[in-house]
Tab-separated table of C-alpha atoms in Angstrom:
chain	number	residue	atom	x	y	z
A	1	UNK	CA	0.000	0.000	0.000
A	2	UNK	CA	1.964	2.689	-1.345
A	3	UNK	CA	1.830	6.195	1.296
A	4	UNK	CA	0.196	9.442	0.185
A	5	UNK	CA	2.200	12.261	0.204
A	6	UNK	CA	1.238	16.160	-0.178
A	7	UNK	CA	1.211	18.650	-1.426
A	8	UNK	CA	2.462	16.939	-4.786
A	9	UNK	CA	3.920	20.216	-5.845
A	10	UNK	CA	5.474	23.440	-3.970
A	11	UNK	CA	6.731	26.652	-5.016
A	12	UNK	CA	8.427	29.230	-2.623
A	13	UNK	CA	10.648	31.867	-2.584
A	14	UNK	CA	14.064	31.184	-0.986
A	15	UNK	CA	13.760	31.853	2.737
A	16	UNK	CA	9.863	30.641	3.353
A	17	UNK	CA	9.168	27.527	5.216
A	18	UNK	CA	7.346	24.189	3.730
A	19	UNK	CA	5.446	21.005	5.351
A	20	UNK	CA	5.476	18.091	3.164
A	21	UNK	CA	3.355	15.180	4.563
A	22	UNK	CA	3.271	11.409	4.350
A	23	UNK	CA	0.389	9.301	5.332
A	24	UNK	CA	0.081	5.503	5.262
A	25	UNK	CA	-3.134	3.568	5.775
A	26	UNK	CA	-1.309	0.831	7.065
A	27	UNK	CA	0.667	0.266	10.822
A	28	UNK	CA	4.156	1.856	9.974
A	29	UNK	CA	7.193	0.694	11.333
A	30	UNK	CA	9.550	3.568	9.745
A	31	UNK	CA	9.363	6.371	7.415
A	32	UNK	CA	12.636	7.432	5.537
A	33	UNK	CA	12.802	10.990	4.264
A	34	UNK	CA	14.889	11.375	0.375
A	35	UNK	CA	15.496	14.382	-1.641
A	36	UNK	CA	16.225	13.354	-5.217
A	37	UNK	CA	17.310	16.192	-8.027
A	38	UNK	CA	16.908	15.429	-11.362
A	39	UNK	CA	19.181	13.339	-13.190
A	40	UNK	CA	20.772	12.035	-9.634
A	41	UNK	CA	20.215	9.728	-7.011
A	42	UNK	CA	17.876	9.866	-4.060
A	43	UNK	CA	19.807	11.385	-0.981
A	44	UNK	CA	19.005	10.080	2.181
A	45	UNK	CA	17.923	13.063	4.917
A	46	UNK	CA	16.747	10.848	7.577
A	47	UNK	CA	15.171	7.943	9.487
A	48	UNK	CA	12.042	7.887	12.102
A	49	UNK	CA	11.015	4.528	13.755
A	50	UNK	CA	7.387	4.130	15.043
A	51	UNK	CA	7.414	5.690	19.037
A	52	UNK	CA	6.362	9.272	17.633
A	53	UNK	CA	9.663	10.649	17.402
A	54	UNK	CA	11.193	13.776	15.882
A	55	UNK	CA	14.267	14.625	14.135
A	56	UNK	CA	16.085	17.328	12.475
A	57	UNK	CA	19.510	18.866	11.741
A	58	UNK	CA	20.092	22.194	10.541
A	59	UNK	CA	16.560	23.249	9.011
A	60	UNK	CA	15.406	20.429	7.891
A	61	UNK	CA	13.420	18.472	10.618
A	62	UNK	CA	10.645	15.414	10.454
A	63	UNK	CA	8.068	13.906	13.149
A	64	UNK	CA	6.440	10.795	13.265
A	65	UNK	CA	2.676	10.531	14.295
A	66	UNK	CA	2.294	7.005	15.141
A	67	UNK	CA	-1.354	7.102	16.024
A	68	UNK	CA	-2.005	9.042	13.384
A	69	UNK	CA	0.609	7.133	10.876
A	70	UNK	CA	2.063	10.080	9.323
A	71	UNK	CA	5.365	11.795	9.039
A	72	UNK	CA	5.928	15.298	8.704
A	73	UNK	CA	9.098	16.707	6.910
A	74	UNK	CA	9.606	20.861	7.560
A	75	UNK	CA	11.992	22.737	6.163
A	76	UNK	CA	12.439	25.825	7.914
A	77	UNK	CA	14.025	29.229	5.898
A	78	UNK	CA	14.401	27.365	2.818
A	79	UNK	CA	17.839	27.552	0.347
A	80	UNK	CA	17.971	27.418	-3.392
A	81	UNK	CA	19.866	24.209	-2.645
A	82	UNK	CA	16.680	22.658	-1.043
A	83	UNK	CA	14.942	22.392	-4.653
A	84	UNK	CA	14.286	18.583	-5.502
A	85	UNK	CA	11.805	15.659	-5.236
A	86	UNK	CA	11.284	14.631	-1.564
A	87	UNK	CA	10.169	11.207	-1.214
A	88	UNK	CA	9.054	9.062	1.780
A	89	UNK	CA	9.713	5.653	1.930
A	90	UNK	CA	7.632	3.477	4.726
A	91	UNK	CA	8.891	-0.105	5.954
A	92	UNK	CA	5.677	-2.292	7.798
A	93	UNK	CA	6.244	-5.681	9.824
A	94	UNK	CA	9.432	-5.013	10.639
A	95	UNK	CA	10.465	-5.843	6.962
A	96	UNK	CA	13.300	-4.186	4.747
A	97	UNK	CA	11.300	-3.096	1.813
A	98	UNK	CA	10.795	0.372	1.376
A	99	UNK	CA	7.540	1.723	-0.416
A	100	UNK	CA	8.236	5.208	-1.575
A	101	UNK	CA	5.167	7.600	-2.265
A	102	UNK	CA	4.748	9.519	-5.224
A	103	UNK	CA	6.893	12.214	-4.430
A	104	UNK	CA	6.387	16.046	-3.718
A	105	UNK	CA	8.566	18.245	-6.000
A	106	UNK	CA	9.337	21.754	-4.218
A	107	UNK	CA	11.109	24.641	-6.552
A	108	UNK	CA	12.812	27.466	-4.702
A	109	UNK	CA	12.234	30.134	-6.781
A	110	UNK	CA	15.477	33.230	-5.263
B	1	UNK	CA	34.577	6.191	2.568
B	2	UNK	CA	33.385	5.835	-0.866
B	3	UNK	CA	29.564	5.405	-1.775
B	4	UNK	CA	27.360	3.292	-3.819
B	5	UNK	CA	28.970	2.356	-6.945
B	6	UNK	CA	26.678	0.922	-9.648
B	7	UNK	CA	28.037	-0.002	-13.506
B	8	UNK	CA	27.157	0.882	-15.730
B	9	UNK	CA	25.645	4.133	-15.545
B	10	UNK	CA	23.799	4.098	-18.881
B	11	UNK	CA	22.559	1.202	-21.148
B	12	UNK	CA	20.970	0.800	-24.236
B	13	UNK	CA	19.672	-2.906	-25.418
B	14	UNK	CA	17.072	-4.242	-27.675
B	15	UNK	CA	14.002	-6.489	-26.974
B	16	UNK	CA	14.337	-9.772	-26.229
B	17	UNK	CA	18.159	-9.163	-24.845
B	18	UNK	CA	19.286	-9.770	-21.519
B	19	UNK	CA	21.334	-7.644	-19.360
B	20	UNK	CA	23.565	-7.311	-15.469
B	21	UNK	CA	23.892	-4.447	-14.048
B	22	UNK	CA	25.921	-4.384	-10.680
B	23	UNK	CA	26.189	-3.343	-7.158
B	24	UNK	CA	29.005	-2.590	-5.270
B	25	UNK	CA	27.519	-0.913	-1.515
B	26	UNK	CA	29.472	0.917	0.454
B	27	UNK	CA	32.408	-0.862	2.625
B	28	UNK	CA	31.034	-2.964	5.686
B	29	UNK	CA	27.487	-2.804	4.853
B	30	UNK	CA	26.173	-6.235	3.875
B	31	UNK	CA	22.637	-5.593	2.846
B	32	UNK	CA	21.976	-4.629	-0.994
B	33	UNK	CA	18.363	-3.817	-2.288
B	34	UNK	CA	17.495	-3.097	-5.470
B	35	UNK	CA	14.677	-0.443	-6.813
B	36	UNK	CA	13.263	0.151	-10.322
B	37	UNK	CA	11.792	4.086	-11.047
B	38	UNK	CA	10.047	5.065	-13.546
B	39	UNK	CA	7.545	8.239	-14.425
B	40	UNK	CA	4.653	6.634	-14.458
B	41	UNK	CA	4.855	3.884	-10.895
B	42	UNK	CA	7.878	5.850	-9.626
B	43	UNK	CA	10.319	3.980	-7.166
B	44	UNK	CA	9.181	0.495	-6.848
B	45	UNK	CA	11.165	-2.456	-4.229
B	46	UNK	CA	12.410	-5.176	-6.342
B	47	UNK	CA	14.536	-7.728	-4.004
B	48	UNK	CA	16.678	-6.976	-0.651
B	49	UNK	CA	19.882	-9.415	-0.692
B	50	UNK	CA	21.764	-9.842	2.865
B	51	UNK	CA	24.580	-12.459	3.578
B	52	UNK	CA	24.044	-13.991	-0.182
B	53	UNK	CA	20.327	-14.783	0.183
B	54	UNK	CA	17.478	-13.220	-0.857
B	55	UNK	CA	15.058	-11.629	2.015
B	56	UNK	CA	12.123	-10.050	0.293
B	57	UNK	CA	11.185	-9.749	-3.112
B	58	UNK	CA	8.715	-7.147	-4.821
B	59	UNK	CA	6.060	-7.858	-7.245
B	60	UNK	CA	7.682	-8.263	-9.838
B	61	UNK	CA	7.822	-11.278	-12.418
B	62	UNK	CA	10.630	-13.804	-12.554
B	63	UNK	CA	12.567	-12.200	-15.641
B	64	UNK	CA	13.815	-10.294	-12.888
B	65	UNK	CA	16.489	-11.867	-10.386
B	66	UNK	CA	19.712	-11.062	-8.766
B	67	UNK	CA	22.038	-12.632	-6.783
B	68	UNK	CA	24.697	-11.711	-4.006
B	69	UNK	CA	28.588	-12.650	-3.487
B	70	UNK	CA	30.135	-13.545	-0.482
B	71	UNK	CA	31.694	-9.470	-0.677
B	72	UNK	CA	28.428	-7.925	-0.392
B	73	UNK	CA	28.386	-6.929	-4.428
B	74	UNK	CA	25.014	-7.835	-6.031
B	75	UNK	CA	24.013	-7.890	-9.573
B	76	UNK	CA	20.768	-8.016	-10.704
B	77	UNK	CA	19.706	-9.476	-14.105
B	78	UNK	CA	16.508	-9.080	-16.536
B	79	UNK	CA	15.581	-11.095	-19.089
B	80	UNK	CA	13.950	-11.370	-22.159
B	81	UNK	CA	13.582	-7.244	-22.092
B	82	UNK	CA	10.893	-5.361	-22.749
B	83	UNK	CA	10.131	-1.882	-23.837
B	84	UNK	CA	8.358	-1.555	-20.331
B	85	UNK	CA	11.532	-2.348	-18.725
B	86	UNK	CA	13.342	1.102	-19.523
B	87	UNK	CA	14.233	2.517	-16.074
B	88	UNK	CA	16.647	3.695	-13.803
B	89	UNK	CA	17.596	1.026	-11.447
B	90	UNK	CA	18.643	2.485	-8.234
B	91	UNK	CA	20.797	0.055	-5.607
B	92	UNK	CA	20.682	0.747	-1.785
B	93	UNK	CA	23.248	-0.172	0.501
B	94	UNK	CA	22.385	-0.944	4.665
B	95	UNK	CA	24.615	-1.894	7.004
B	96	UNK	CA	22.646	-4.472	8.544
B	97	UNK	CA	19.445	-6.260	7.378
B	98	UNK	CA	15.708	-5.599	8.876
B	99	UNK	CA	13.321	-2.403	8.946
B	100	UNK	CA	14.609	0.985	10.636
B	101	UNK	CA	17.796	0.414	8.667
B	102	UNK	CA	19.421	3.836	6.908
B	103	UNK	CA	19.463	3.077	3.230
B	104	UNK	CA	22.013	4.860	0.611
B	105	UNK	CA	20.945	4.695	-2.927
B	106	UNK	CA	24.050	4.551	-6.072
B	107	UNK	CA	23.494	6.780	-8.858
B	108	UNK	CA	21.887	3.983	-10.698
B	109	UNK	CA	22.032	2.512	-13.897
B	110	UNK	CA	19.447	4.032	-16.875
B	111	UNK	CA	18.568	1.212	-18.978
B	112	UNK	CA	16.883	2.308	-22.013
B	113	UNK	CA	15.049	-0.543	-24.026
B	114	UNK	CA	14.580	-0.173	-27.711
């Protein structure tokens, strides 16, 4: 059951802040956080296992709602650099399988 | 400490053909997975490969398989290719096996089918 993510699409000027979301209908276990620019590979941000936790470095941050099933990735006064495809990938049962969403692209425009 | 390494980069074969591509994850990590992305279904699981066996496979059919050696490489081979097969093929490299594991993708390998 692949997660839902939004918005799909983002546009902000360099310095605003953006919320992209990642829901699952299923029991999560984990939720990994990727940004991916075009033409390279997805880059790993960070991890969250299922116990509601959050995590961040520098402005980039991410919280896991286990009751709710749904991770939260902010990025606070955002950079040109920031521009990319964020995906989340969830892992259920405890297995090593990770089932991406559709992605959210963000563009920061300077 | 060097990353992912995946060869070759780019690919071009005809239907019907057969091709490898390969893994090489980064040093002391001994899980491999492999990941197929596309436009239209974008990143789909394929297999997960830890200490040479294979741990969980995606739905995919068997013209896809892979295999891992004893130094953590993996290749990964398709079959009988089809036009529908044109990808990139990303490889992720864990240090350990099981959920809640950090994952680092290669650059992949663009396989165009013609």
């Amino acid at each position: 059951q692949q997660p839902v993510q939004s918005p799909q699409a983002v546009i902000l000027r360099e310095g605003e802040d953006a919320v992209i979301n990642c829901s699952s209908s299923k029991a999560l276990y984990s939720v990994h956080w990727y940004r991916q620019k075009h033409g390279e590979a997805p880059v790993f941000l960070m991890i969250l296992l299922k116990g509601g936790e959050q995590k961040g470095h520098d402005k980039i941050s991410a919280s896991f709602n286990e009751k709710k099933q749904q991770s939260s990735l902010y990025l606070t006064a955002s950079q040109l650099s920031y521009s990319g495809t964020y995906f989340c990938g969830t892992e259920y049962n405890g297995a090593q399988k990770l089932v991406f969403g559709q992605g959210t692209r963000l563009t920061i425009n300077p | 400490k060097a990353g992912v390494t995946q060869t070759p980069r780019y690919l071009i074969k005809t239907r019907g053909q057969q091709v490898t591509l390969s893994c090489s994850p980064i040093s002391g990590h001994r899980s491999v997975s492999w990941y197929q992305q596309t436009p239209g279904q974008g990143l789909q699981f394929l297999f997960e490969y830890f200490s040479e066996t294979q741990r969980n496979k995606g739905n995919f059919p068997g013209r896809f398989s892979g295999r891992q050696f004893s130094n953590s490489r993996s290749e990964m081979n398709v079959s009988t290719l089809e036009l529908g097969d044109s990808a990139l093929y990303l490889c992720a490299s864990s240090l350990r096996q099981g959920a809640g594991t950090e994952a680092f993708f290669g650059q992949g390998t663009r396989l165009t089918v013609v």
